[in-house]
Coordinates of C-alpha atoms and ligand atoms in Angstrom, one line a residue:
M187 CA -20.0 -32.6 -18.2
S188 CA -16.5 -31.8 -19.7
V189 CA -15.2 -28.3 -19.8
P190 CA -13.5 -27.2 -22.9
D191 CA -9.8 -26.2 -22.4
S192 CA -10.5 -22.7 -24.1
A193 CA -12.6 -21.9 -21.1
L194 CA -9.9 -22.4 -18.6
P195 CA -8.6 -18.9 -18.5
I196 CA -12.2 -17.8 -17.5
I197 CA -12.5 -20.5 -15.0
R198 CA -9.2 -19.5 -13.4
T199 CA -10.5 -15.9 -13.2
A200 CA -13.7 -17.0 -11.8
T201 CA -12.3 -19.0 -9.1
G202 CA -9.4 -16.7 -8.3
F203 CA -11.1 -15.9 -4.9
F204 CA -10.6 -19.5 -3.9
Q205 CA -6.8 -18.7 -3.6
A206 CA -7.4 -15.2 -2.1
Q207 CA -9.5 -16.8 0.8
A208 CA -7.0 -19.7 1.3
L209 CA -4.3 -17.0 1.7
F210 CA -6.6 -14.8 4.1
A211 CA -7.4 -18.0 6.2
G212 CA -3.8 -18.7 6.6
I213 CA -3.2 -15.2 7.9
E214 CA -6.1 -15.3 10.1
L215 CA -5.1 -18.6 11.7
G216 CA -1.5 -17.5 12.2
L217 CA -0.3 -20.5 10.2
F218 CA 2.5 -18.7 8.2
A219 CA 3.8 -17.2 11.2
R220 CA 4.0 -20.6 13.0
L221 CA 5.4 -22.6 10.0
S222 CA 8.0 -19.8 9.6
R223 CA 9.4 -20.4 13.0
E224 CA 9.3 -24.2 13.0
P225 CA 8.1 -26.9 10.6
A226 CA 5.4 -29.3 11.7
D227 CA 3.5 -32.3 10.3
A228 CA -0.2 -32.3 9.5
A229 CA -1.3 -33.9 12.6
Q230 CA 0.6 -31.4 14.7
I231 CA -1.0 -28.5 12.7
Q232 CA -4.3 -29.9 12.8
R233 CA -4.2 -30.1 16.7
E234 CA -2.4 -26.8 17.3
F235 CA -4.9 -24.8 15.0
G236 CA -8.0 -26.9 15.9
L237 CA -8.6 -27.8 12.2
H238 CA -11.1 -30.5 11.0
P239 CA -9.2 -33.7 10.4
A240 CA -10.8 -34.3 7.0
L241 CA -10.0 -30.9 5.8
T242 CA -6.4 -30.4 7.0
H243 CA -4.5 -32.2 4.2
D244 CA -6.3 -30.7 1.3
Y245 CA -5.8 -27.1 2.7
L246 CA -2.0 -27.5 3.5
D247 CA -1.4 -29.2 0.2
A248 CA -3.3 -26.4 -1.7
L249 CA -1.0 -23.9 0.0
V250 CA 2.0 -26.0 -1.2
A251 CA 0.7 -25.9 -4.7
M252 CA 0.3 -22.0 -4.4
D253 CA 4.0 -21.9 -3.4
L254 CA 3.1 -20.5 0.1
L255 CA 4.1 -23.8 2.0
A256 CA 6.8 -26.3 1.3
R257 CA 6.3 -30.0 2.0
D258 CA 9.2 -32.3 2.9
G259 CA 7.9 -35.9 3.4
S260 CA 5.0 -35.3 5.8
T261 CA 6.5 -32.0 7.2
Y262 CA 5.3 -28.6 6.2
R263 CA 7.1 -25.3 6.6
A264 CA 6.6 -21.8 5.2
A265 CA 7.9 -21.6 1.6
P266 CA 10.3 -18.4 1.0
L267 CA 7.4 -16.3 -0.4
A268 CA 5.5 -16.8 2.9
A269 CA 8.5 -16.5 5.1
A270 CA 9.4 -13.1 3.5
H271 CA 5.9 -11.6 3.5
L272 CA 3.4 -13.4 5.7
D273 CA 5.4 -13.9 9.0
P274 CA 4.8 -10.7 11.2
A275 CA 8.4 -11.1 12.3
A276 CA 9.6 -10.5 8.7
P277 CA 10.7 -6.9 7.6
E278 CA 8.5 -7.0 4.6
Y279 CA 5.4 -8.4 6.2
I280 CA 2.2 -7.4 4.4
G281 CA -0.5 -9.2 6.7
G282 CA -2.1 -5.8 7.4
F283 CA -2.6 -5.1 3.7
L284 CA -4.0 -8.6 3.2
A285 CA -6.5 -8.2 6.3
F286 CA -7.7 -4.9 4.7
N287 CA -8.4 -6.6 1.4
Q288 CA -10.3 -9.4 3.1
R289 CA -12.3 -7.3 5.4
R290 CA -13.0 -4.1 3.4
L291 CA -12.4 -4.7 -0.1
Y292 CA -13.5 -8.3 -0.8
P293 CA -17.2 -7.6 0.5
A294 CA -17.1 -4.3 -1.4
W295 CA -16.1 -5.9 -4.8
G296 CA -19.1 -8.4 -4.2
T297 CA -21.4 -5.5 -5.2
L298 CA -19.5 -4.4 -8.3
S299 CA -22.3 -4.5 -10.9
A300 CA -24.6 -2.4 -8.6
F301 CA -21.6 0.0 -8.2
L302 CA -21.0 0.2 -11.9
R303 CA -24.6 1.4 -12.2
S304 CA -25.0 3.8 -9.2
G305 CA -21.5 5.1 -9.0
E306 CA -22.1 5.4 -5.2
N307 CA -18.8 4.8 -3.4
L308 CA -18.2 3.6 0.0
A309 CA -17.5 7.1 1.4
Q310 CA -20.8 8.3 0.2
K311 CA -22.6 5.1 1.5
F312 CA -21.1 4.9 5.0
S313 CA -20.0 8.4 5.8
D314 CA -22.5 10.4 8.0
K315 CA -20.7 13.6 7.7
G316 CA -19.1 13.2 4.3
D317 CA -15.6 13.1 5.8
F318 CA -14.6 9.3 5.5
T319 CA -10.9 9.9 6.8
A320 CA -11.9 11.7 9.9
E321 CA -14.5 9.0 10.8
L322 CA -12.0 6.2 10.1
Y323 CA -9.3 7.9 12.3
A324 CA -11.9 8.7 15.1
D325 CA -12.0 5.0 15.8
P326 CA -8.4 4.0 17.0
R327 CA -8.9 0.2 16.1
R328 CA -10.0 1.1 12.5
A329 CA -7.1 3.7 12.3
R330 CA -4.6 1.1 13.3
A331 CA -5.9 -1.4 10.8
F332 CA -5.6 1.3 8.0
T333 CA -2.1 2.3 9.0
E334 CA -1.2 -1.4 9.0
A335 CA -2.7 -1.9 5.6
M336 CA -0.8 1.0 4.3
D337 CA 2.5 -0.4 5.7
G338 CA 2.1 -3.2 3.3
Y339 CA 2.8 -1.0 0.3
A340 CA 5.5 0.9 2.2
V341 CA 7.7 -2.0 3.3
L342 CA 7.6 -3.3 -0.4
L343 CA 8.2 0.2 -2.1
A344 CA 10.9 1.5 0.3
R345 CA 13.6 -0.7 -1.2
P346 CA 13.2 0.3 -4.8
L347 CA 12.7 3.9 -4.0
A348 CA 15.7 4.0 -1.8
E349 CA 17.6 2.6 -4.9
K350 CA 16.1 4.5 -7.7
Y351 CA 16.4 8.0 -6.7
R352 CA 19.6 10.1 -6.2
W353 CA 19.4 10.3 -2.3
D354 CA 23.0 10.9 -2.0
E355 CA 22.5 14.3 -3.6
V356 CA 19.9 15.5 -0.9
K357 CA 20.0 15.8 2.9
S358 CA 16.3 15.8 3.7
F359 CA 12.8 14.9 2.4
A360 CA 9.1 14.8 3.6
D361 CA 6.5 12.1 2.8
L362 CA 3.3 14.0 2.4
G363 CA 0.5 11.7 3.3
G364 CA 3.1 9.4 4.7
C365 CA 0.5 7.8 7.0
R366 CA 2.4 6.3 10.2
G367 CA 5.8 6.9 8.8
M368 CA 6.9 3.5 7.7
L369 CA 8.3 4.7 4.4
T370 CA 10.0 7.7 6.1
M371 CA 11.8 5.4 8.5
R372 CA 12.8 2.8 5.9
L373 CA 14.3 5.6 3.6
A374 CA 16.2 7.0 6.5
A375 CA 17.4 3.7 7.7
A376 CA 18.7 2.9 4.0
H377 CA 20.4 6.3 3.8
P378 CA 21.9 7.2 7.1
H379 CA 22.7 10.8 6.0
L380 CA 19.0 11.5 5.4
R381 CA 16.5 13.4 7.7
G382 CA 12.8 12.6 7.0
V383 CA 9.5 14.1 8.0
T384 CA 6.2 12.3 7.9
F385 CA 3.4 14.8 7.1
D386 CA -0.1 13.6 7.8
L387 CA -3.2 14.3 9.6
P388 CA -3.1 14.9 13.5
P389 CA -4.7 11.5 14.6
L390 CA -1.9 9.4 13.1
E391 CA 0.8 11.1 15.2
P392 CA 0.7 8.5 18.0
F393 CA 0.9 5.6 15.6
F394 CA 4.1 7.3 14.2
D395 CA 5.6 7.7 17.7
E396 CA 4.8 4.0 18.5
L397 CA 6.6 2.8 15.2
A398 CA 9.5 5.3 15.7
G399 CA 10.0 3.6 19.1
E400 CA 9.9 0.2 17.7
L401 CA 12.2 0.7 14.6
G402 CA 14.2 3.6 15.9
G403 CA 14.5 2.9 19.6
G404 CA 18.0 3.3 20.8
T405 CA 19.4 4.3 17.4
D406 CA 20.1 7.6 15.6
L407 CA 17.1 6.9 13.4
R408 CA 14.7 8.3 16.0
D409 CA 16.6 11.6 15.9
R410 CA 16.5 11.8 12.1
V411 CA 12.7 11.3 11.6
A412 CA 9.9 13.4 12.8
Y413 CA 6.2 13.8 12.4
Q414 CA 4.5 17.2 11.2
A415 CA 0.7 17.1 11.9
G416 CA -1.4 19.1 9.3
S417 CA -3.5 19.1 6.1
F418 CA -1.6 19.2 2.9
F419 CA -4.4 21.4 1.4
T420 CA -4.4 24.0 4.0
D421 CA -1.3 23.9 6.3
P422 CA 2.2 25.0 5.5
L423 CA 4.2 22.0 4.1
P424 CA 7.7 21.0 5.6
D425 CA 10.7 22.9 4.6
T426 CA 12.8 20.3 2.8
Q427 CA 14.5 19.4 -0.4
V428 CA 12.3 16.5 -1.7
Y429 CA 8.6 15.8 -1.2
I430 CA 7.0 12.5 -1.8
F431 CA 3.3 12.0 -2.7
G432 CA 2.9 8.2 -2.5
H433 CA -0.6 6.8 -3.2
V434 CA -1.9 10.1 -2.5
L435 CA -2.9 11.7 -5.9
H436 CA -4.9 8.6 -6.5
D437 CA -7.2 9.6 -3.7
W438 CA -8.4 12.9 -5.1
S439 CA -10.1 14.5 -8.0
D440 CA -8.0 16.0 -11.0
E441 CA -8.8 19.5 -9.5
R442 CA -7.5 18.5 -6.1
R443 CA -4.4 16.7 -7.6
R444 CA -3.5 20.0 -9.5
E445 CA -3.9 21.9 -6.1
L446 CA -1.6 19.4 -4.3
V447 CA 1.0 19.5 -7.1
G448 CA 0.9 23.3 -7.1
R449 CA 1.3 23.7 -3.4
A450 CA 4.3 21.2 -3.4
F451 CA 5.8 23.2 -6.3
D452 CA 5.4 26.6 -4.4
H453 CA 6.8 25.2 -1.1
L454 CA 9.8 23.6 -2.6
P455 CA 13.1 25.4 -2.8
P456 CA 14.4 26.0 -6.4
G457 CA 16.3 22.7 -7.5
G458 CA 13.9 20.8 -5.1
A459 CA 12.1 17.7 -6.3
L460 CA 8.6 16.1 -6.0
L461 CA 8.4 12.4 -6.2
V462 CA 5.0 11.0 -7.2
Y463 CA 4.2 7.3 -7.2
D464 CA 1.0 5.4 -7.9
S465 CA -0.3 2.4 -9.7
M466 CA -0.4 4.6 -12.8
I467 CA -2.2 3.3 -16.0
D468 CA -0.3 2.8 -19.2
D469 CA -0.9 5.4 -21.7
E470 CA -2.7 3.1 -24.1
R471 CA -4.9 1.9 -21.3
R472 CA -4.7 -1.8 -22.2
E473 CA -1.8 -3.5 -20.4
G474 CA -1.9 -3.3 -16.6
V475 CA -4.9 -5.4 -15.5
F476 CA -4.0 -4.7 -11.8
N477 CA -3.7 -0.9 -12.3
L478 CA -7.0 -0.6 -14.2
L479 CA -8.9 -2.6 -11.7
M480 CA -7.1 -0.6 -8.9
S481 CA -8.6 2.5 -10.5
L482 CA -12.1 1.0 -10.2
N483 CA -11.2 0.1 -6.6
M484 CA -10.4 3.7 -5.9
A485 CA -13.6 4.7 -7.4
M486 CA -15.3 2.3 -5.1
I487 CA -13.7 3.3 -2.0
S488 CA -13.4 7.3 -2.4
G489 CA -14.9 8.1 -5.8
S490 CA -11.3 8.8 -7.2
S491 CA -9.3 6.9 -9.7
E492 CA -5.7 6.0 -10.7
Y493 CA -4.5 8.0 -13.8
T494 CA -2.1 7.6 -16.8
V495 CA 1.5 8.5 -16.9
A496 CA 0.8 11.1 -19.4
E497 CA -1.9 12.7 -17.1
G498 CA 0.4 12.6 -14.0
T499 CA 3.3 14.2 -16.2
G500 CA 0.8 16.8 -17.4
W501 CA -0.2 18.1 -14.0
L502 CA 3.4 18.2 -12.8
T503 CA 4.5 20.1 -16.0
E504 CA 1.5 22.5 -15.7
A505 CA 2.6 23.3 -12.3
G506 CA 6.1 24.3 -13.3
F507 CA 8.2 21.1 -12.8
T508 CA 10.4 19.4 -15.3
V509 CA 9.5 15.7 -15.3
E510 CA 12.1 12.8 -15.8
A511 CA 11.2 9.7 -17.7
P512 CA 9.0 7.5 -15.6
V513 CA 10.6 4.8 -13.5
A514 CA 9.1 1.5 -12.6
L515 CA 9.3 0.9 -8.8
N516 CA 7.8 -2.6 -9.4
E517 CA 5.5 -4.2 -12.0
I518 CA 2.4 -2.2 -10.6
T519 CA 3.9 1.1 -9.4
T520 CA 5.4 4.0 -11.5
L521 CA 7.4 6.7 -10.0
L522 CA 7.6 10.2 -11.6
V523 CA 10.5 12.5 -10.5
A524 CA 9.6 16.1 -10.9
N525 CA 12.3 18.8 -10.5
K526 CA 11.7 22.4 -9.7
P527 CA 14.0 24.6 -11.8
L528 CA 16.9 26.3 -10.2
Ligands
SAM1726 C1 -3.7 6.0 0.5 S1 -2.8 6.7 1.9 C2 -1.2 6.7 1.3 C3 -0.2 6.2 2.4 C4 1.3 6.1 1.9 N1 1.8 7.3 1.5 C5 1.5 5.0 0.8 O1 2.4 5.1 0.0 O2 0.8 4.0 0.9 C6 -3.2 8.3 1.9 C7 -2.7 9.1 3.1 O3 -3.0 10.5 3.0 C8 -3.3 11.0 4.2 N2 -4.2 12.2 4.1 C9 -5.5 12.4 3.7 N3 -6.0 13.7 3.6 C10 -4.9 14.3 4.1 C11 -4.6 15.8 4.4 N4 -5.6 16.6 4.0 N5 -3.4 16.1 4.8 C12 -2.4 15.3 5.0 N6 -2.5 13.9 4.8 C13 -3.7 13.5 4.4 C14 -4.1 9.8 4.8 O4 -4.2 10.1 6.3 C15 -3.2 8.7 4.5 O5 -2.2 8.4 5.3

């Protein structure tokens, strides 16, 4: 039966998960790490990874077609994209984020039509006490997997954020909901005059200490970053010139978002700034496929959503901030810079 060409966009969308699973399998096998270190031919790869001989060529060549591997004669190596982001030794490794997509989000998205009817999110479904984060962090293995997933965003956004804000005009910042501190450490490393605080819940402090040891051990970075444990709803926020809420407002209801933005305004000194970034939705709500689907993803995980640039600007303005024109940190992430008047 022939498939008319006009259906190809649908076929590609429907089979998009082939590519996702090919990618996840490469991470799970450790293939990209291996081929970033040293090239190998198919027979060698088949032996080393215990792959089935009949499947090895198609799998490796599919990864070549996906621009994740490069083939030279019969030798395969990691393509630049994979070497930059799929090798655990690379500074912008996002394997933890991919593992989270594979293990948590992929199965959840398999139940989308049921979710669209029931609206019952994963937090409601699987949480005994209604506190999803507390339960997640009570299990150190799951807590680690979550922090590694969040690192995926932090390592990609740290560079544009380090470049697109006037860091030379300030001395200190705090990343509120900063997870295990990856963004704090990257920003402080990019701007050696800066001091940064990661503010997050108490169970993440040991993960911060571990990362600070890895990234800052033996350097002055270790002395310029610190962890402050607390809840951004109830505890005093750090004393500093700039706050960051990165992928935080998208976790909460509009009411909670207003509360967080209001607390940030109250705690900042006059002239201070709040930087908010999220996968914000375009105001016409028709362009960003990723951002609109990410909004559904947030609804499925925690019952929250993404929001439009206008909505975000509205909450910040209501709190008393003067908001600058939105800045694209990358194709899917918008930054709003909100200044507290002097
Ligand atoms: C979606 S993650 C965002 C991580 C990181 N900022 C990023 O850009 O990817 C939300 C973070 O908010 C933290 N968080 C949740 N409730 C909190 C609270 N009440 N006080 C402080 N942090 C909280 C979580 O522990 C988690 O690290």
